[in-house]
Tab-separated table of C-alpha atoms in Angstrom:
chain	number	residue	atom	x	y	z
A	55	UNK	CA	110.503	49.929	36.134
A	56	UNK	CA	110.494	52.393	32.725
A	57	UNK	CA	108.105	54.889	33.893
A	58	UNK	CA	109.994	55.678	37.040
A	59	UNK	CA	113.014	55.853	35.610
A	60	UNK	CA	111.090	58.750	33.005
A	61	UNK	CA	109.686	60.606	36.451
A	62	UNK	CA	113.414	60.901	37.371
A	63	UNK	CA	114.399	62.040	33.981
A	64	UNK	CA	111.693	64.687	34.339
A	65	UNK	CA	111.881	66.088	37.789
A	66	UNK	CA	115.945	66.018	36.622
A	67	UNK	CA	115.027	68.592	33.050
A	68	UNK	CA	112.313	70.510	35.309
A	69	UNK	CA	115.222	71.401	38.121
A	70	UNK	CA	117.231	72.657	35.296
A	71	UNK	CA	114.295	74.521	34.175
A	72	UNK	CA	113.862	76.540	37.663
A	73	UNK	CA	118.045	76.706	37.561
A	74	UNK	CA	117.057	78.627	34.002
A	75	UNK	CA	120.349	76.421	32.478
A	76	UNK	CA	117.414	75.543	30.203
A	77	UNK	CA	114.563	77.246	28.319
A	78	UNK	CA	112.355	74.155	27.713
A	79	UNK	CA	112.352	70.323	28.777
A	80	UNK	CA	112.745	67.797	26.260
A	81	UNK	CA	110.501	65.986	28.224
A	82	UNK	CA	107.817	68.098	27.317
A	83	UNK	CA	106.588	65.908	24.269
A	84	UNK	CA	107.087	62.515	25.533
A	85	UNK	CA	104.427	60.545	27.449
A	86	UNK	CA	105.261	57.886	29.170
A	87	UNK	CA	104.652	54.166	27.436
A	88	UNK	CA	101.505	52.096	28.798
A	89	UNK	CA	102.200	48.946	30.595
A	90	UNK	CA	99.409	46.839	30.934
A	91	UNK	CA	98.267	45.435	33.845
A	92	UNK	CA	98.810	42.072	35.049
A	93	UNK	CA	96.079	40.249	35.935
A	94	UNK	CA	96.186	38.021	39.513
A	95	UNK	CA	94.987	34.683	39.150
A	96	UNK	CA	92.517	33.671	40.972
A	97	UNK	CA	92.496	30.328	43.411
A	98	UNK	CA	90.809	27.826	42.066
A	99	UNK	CA	87.928	26.117	44.147
A	100	UNK	CA	89.602	22.197	44.102
A	101	UNK	CA	92.645	24.126	45.247
A	102	UNK	CA	91.090	26.331	48.077
A	103	UNK	CA	89.435	22.946	48.824
A	104	UNK	CA	92.421	21.287	49.061
A	105	UNK	CA	93.844	23.988	50.894
A	106	UNK	CA	91.531	24.014	53.553
A	107	UNK	CA	91.562	20.379	54.048
A	108	UNK	CA	95.569	20.756	55.073
A	109	UNK	CA	94.111	22.144	58.995
A	110	UNK	CA	91.492	19.970	59.818
A	111	UNK	CA	93.358	19.044	62.408
A	112	UNK	CA	92.458	19.611	66.251
A	113	UNK	CA	96.212	20.883	66.907
A	114	UNK	CA	97.001	24.588	67.930
A	115	UNK	CA	98.615	25.138	64.325
A	116	UNK	CA	96.203	23.924	62.716
A	117	UNK	CA	93.111	25.739	64.380
A	118	UNK	CA	95.560	28.872	63.342
A	119	UNK	CA	96.535	28.574	60.114
A	120	UNK	CA	92.519	27.296	59.271
A	121	UNK	CA	91.514	30.832	61.252
A	122	UNK	CA	93.919	32.797	59.166
A	123	UNK	CA	93.098	31.253	55.998
A	124	UNK	CA	89.495	31.295	56.636
A	125	UNK	CA	90.194	35.164	57.407
A	126	UNK	CA	91.536	35.906	54.064
A	127	UNK	CA	89.415	34.036	51.843
A	128	UNK	CA	86.118	35.356	53.439
A	129	UNK	CA	87.044	38.991	54.004
A	130	UNK	CA	89.884	39.800	51.504
A	131	UNK	CA	91.963	41.591	53.799
A	132	UNK	CA	95.608	42.872	53.428
A	133	UNK	CA	98.230	40.616	54.989
A	134	UNK	CA	98.979	43.282	57.371
A	135	UNK	CA	95.685	44.036	58.417
A	136	UNK	CA	95.400	40.407	59.335
A	137	UNK	CA	98.440	40.041	61.350
A	138	UNK	CA	98.904	42.865	63.264
A	139	UNK	CA	95.704	42.399	64.867
A	140	UNK	CA	94.864	42.571	69.170
A	141	UNK	CA	92.323	39.855	70.917
A	142	UNK	CA	90.682	43.188	71.274
A	143	UNK	CA	90.170	43.705	67.501
A	144	UNK	CA	88.620	40.498	67.108
A	145	UNK	CA	83.976	40.562	67.856
A	146	UNK	CA	82.472	37.618	67.365
A	147	UNK	CA	79.358	38.701	68.212
A	148	UNK	CA	79.197	41.270	66.327
A	149	UNK	CA	80.959	39.107	63.435
A	150	UNK	CA	83.525	41.840	62.436
A	151	UNK	CA	87.427	42.344	62.555
A	152	UNK	CA	88.598	45.923	63.278
A	153	UNK	CA	91.928	46.589	61.275
A	154	UNK	CA	94.037	49.801	60.280
A	155	UNK	CA	94.069	49.823	56.634
A	156	UNK	CA	95.904	52.452	54.349
A	157	UNK	CA	96.049	55.873	55.533
A	158	UNK	CA	96.179	54.796	58.917
A	159	UNK	CA	92.352	54.456	58.634
A	160	UNK	CA	90.497	52.028	61.126
A	161	UNK	CA	87.144	50.084	59.037
A	162	UNK	CA	85.590	46.834	60.748
A	163	UNK	CA	85.241	44.064	58.039
A	164	UNK	CA	82.043	41.870	58.535
A	165	UNK	CA	82.726	37.734	58.290
A	166	UNK	CA	80.338	34.850	58.206
A	167	UNK	CA	79.158	32.477	60.434
A	168	UNK	CA	81.589	29.689	59.106
A	169	UNK	CA	84.314	31.973	59.774
A	170	UNK	CA	83.230	33.162	63.204
A	171	UNK	CA	82.704	29.398	64.103
A	172	UNK	CA	86.542	28.697	62.939
A	173	UNK	CA	87.372	32.268	64.780
A	174	UNK	CA	85.965	30.631	67.796
A	175	UNK	CA	87.767	27.903	68.057
A	176	UNK	CA	91.259	28.867	67.532
A	177	UNK	CA	90.535	31.641	69.952
A	178	UNK	CA	90.208	28.400	72.537
A	179	UNK	CA	92.894	26.684	71.193
A	180	UNK	CA	95.061	29.968	71.863
A	181	UNK	CA	93.964	30.217	75.561
A	182	UNK	CA	95.280	26.653	75.904
A	183	UNK	CA	98.207	27.020	73.894
A	184	UNK	CA	99.291	30.133	76.021
A	185	UNK	CA	98.348	28.793	79.409
A	186	UNK	CA	96.363	31.832	80.453
A	187	UNK	CA	93.195	33.547	79.474
A	188	UNK	CA	93.706	35.457	76.395
A	189	UNK	CA	93.290	39.578	77.059
A	190	UNK	CA	92.203	42.145	74.298
A	191	UNK	CA	95.962	44.200	74.387
A	192	UNK	CA	97.248	40.822	73.455
A	193	UNK	CA	98.580	39.446	69.892
A	194	UNK	CA	96.101	37.978	67.936
A	195	UNK	CA	98.243	35.355	66.515
A	196	UNK	CA	101.158	33.367	67.988
A	197	UNK	CA	103.968	30.372	67.106
A	198	UNK	CA	104.155	27.689	67.506
A	199	UNK	CA	104.722	24.925	70.556
A	200	UNK	CA	109.047	26.416	70.704
A	201	UNK	CA	107.700	29.804	69.844
A	202	UNK	CA	104.549	30.435	72.173
A	203	UNK	CA	105.527	33.711	73.146
A	204	UNK	CA	106.648	35.562	70.065
A	205	UNK	CA	103.635	36.771	67.876
A	206	UNK	CA	103.614	35.113	63.759
A	207	UNK	CA	104.660	37.975	61.368
A	208	UNK	CA	103.927	38.778	58.412
A	209	UNK	CA	106.809	36.758	57.315
A	210	UNK	CA	105.272	34.051	59.263
A	211	UNK	CA	102.311	33.730	57.938
A	212	UNK	CA	103.515	33.940	53.975
A	213	UNK	CA	105.744	30.931	55.426
A	214	UNK	CA	102.355	28.880	57.090
A	215	UNK	CA	101.232	29.078	53.269
A	216	UNK	CA	103.847	28.139	51.635
A	217	UNK	CA	104.491	25.305	53.867
A	218	UNK	CA	99.890	24.544	53.778
A	219	UNK	CA	100.475	24.707	49.884
A	220	UNK	CA	103.420	21.677	49.573
A	221	UNK	CA	101.573	19.996	51.822
A	222	UNK	CA	97.730	20.231	49.740
A	223	UNK	CA	100.230	19.286	46.573
A	224	UNK	CA	99.170	22.747	44.642
A	225	UNK	CA	101.199	24.915	43.277
A	226	UNK	CA	102.621	27.775	45.353
A	227	UNK	CA	100.351	30.495	46.259
A	228	UNK	CA	100.667	34.213	47.321
A	229	UNK	CA	98.615	36.169	50.273
A	230	UNK	CA	97.615	38.631	47.670
A	231	UNK	CA	95.723	35.973	45.963
A	232	UNK	CA	93.207	36.122	48.479
A	233	UNK	CA	92.177	39.783	48.011
A	234	UNK	CA	91.645	39.302	44.213
A	235	UNK	CA	89.502	35.865	44.671
A	236	UNK	CA	87.319	37.592	47.493
A	237	UNK	CA	85.972	40.414	45.455
A	238	UNK	CA	85.566	37.497	42.503
A	239	UNK	CA	83.938	35.316	44.551
A	240	UNK	CA	81.723	38.010	46.040
A	241	UNK	CA	80.664	39.593	42.151
A	242	UNK	CA	79.780	35.843	40.892
A	243	UNK	CA	77.419	36.026	43.693
A	244	UNK	CA	75.651	38.616	42.972
A	245	UNK	CA	77.347	41.153	45.903
A	246	UNK	CA	76.714	44.625	45.863
A	247	UNK	CA	80.005	46.788	44.008
A	248	UNK	CA	78.953	49.702	47.176
A	249	UNK	CA	79.347	46.944	49.863
A	250	UNK	CA	82.429	45.637	48.469
A	251	UNK	CA	84.454	49.004	48.355
A	252	UNK	CA	83.500	49.311	52.147
A	253	UNK	CA	84.247	45.651	53.191
A	254	UNK	CA	88.067	46.226	51.238
A	255	UNK	CA	88.858	49.191	52.054
A	256	UNK	CA	88.754	50.696	48.515
A	257	UNK	CA	88.400	54.120	47.915
A	258	UNK	CA	88.374	54.843	44.234
A	259	UNK	CA	86.187	53.006	41.461
A	260	UNK	CA	89.773	52.149	39.459
A	261	UNK	CA	90.995	49.933	42.733
A	262	UNK	CA	87.537	48.138	42.324
A	263	UNK	CA	88.339	47.658	38.542
A	264	UNK	CA	92.019	46.365	38.940
A	265	UNK	CA	90.728	43.998	41.225
A	266	UNK	CA	87.594	43.030	39.674
A	267	UNK	CA	89.244	42.055	36.538
A	268	UNK	CA	90.734	38.639	37.282
A	269	UNK	CA	88.627	36.014	36.506
A	270	UNK	CA	86.318	38.471	34.818
A	271	UNK	CA	85.658	36.600	31.584
A	272	UNK	CA	84.331	33.846	33.927
A	273	UNK	CA	82.082	35.946	35.830
A	274	UNK	CA	80.979	37.075	32.094
A	275	UNK	CA	80.484	33.438	30.521
A	276	UNK	CA	78.419	32.787	33.591
A	277	UNK	CA	75.967	35.555	33.023
A	278	UNK	CA	75.845	34.905	29.599
A	279	UNK	CA	74.839	31.273	30.240
A	280	UNK	CA	71.852	33.220	32.739
A	281	UNK	CA	70.971	35.714	30.430
A	282	UNK	CA	71.670	34.763	27.073
A	283	UNK	CA	68.878	36.271	24.839
A	284	UNK	CA	68.796	33.188	21.876
A	285	UNK	CA	68.071	31.056	25.287
């Protein structure tokens, strides 16, 4: 990017100053260009409905894909946070998933009753799929019948989402869109921002503003419909 290139040039001139090859840096009055952030589109409810309908079957793959997509929607976790999980990280009684986030920090991410029911069905299907009871140190997600001995990787989850979008007849989605859709729906339903930051693992209000910006205009219109002074 332009910012990265300028940063490298700045480091070079600072090195020349340290080596006393220059009296002052030509970069001293230059400022990096302002690069506007592109808002990641949230997933429309109609597309979500079509996507989840493709996982309504009772096969192991349907149970697994439904559980993965439901967790993405209900928690907003990062791709690696969801994928790199062991069975013991999932607590259906407390309805939390223990994840390892950025900075090697663990946190417990809550999910709702609907998601818990979907996960419970998946665990039972996974035990049948593996042909033995699940143990806490086993990987949580596994491949299909031909790859039942191999865990599902982040690439496998990406390919699964691409395949499900094609089946649903919707535009291809990216996993990260769920991480933008979750805070949007949370705020639409009146969720607390401090709780949102704790669930998502964000440490700064800047991250909250960045992710909550998606579909912000839609939320503003909805709020005005409820709070219109003239009405």
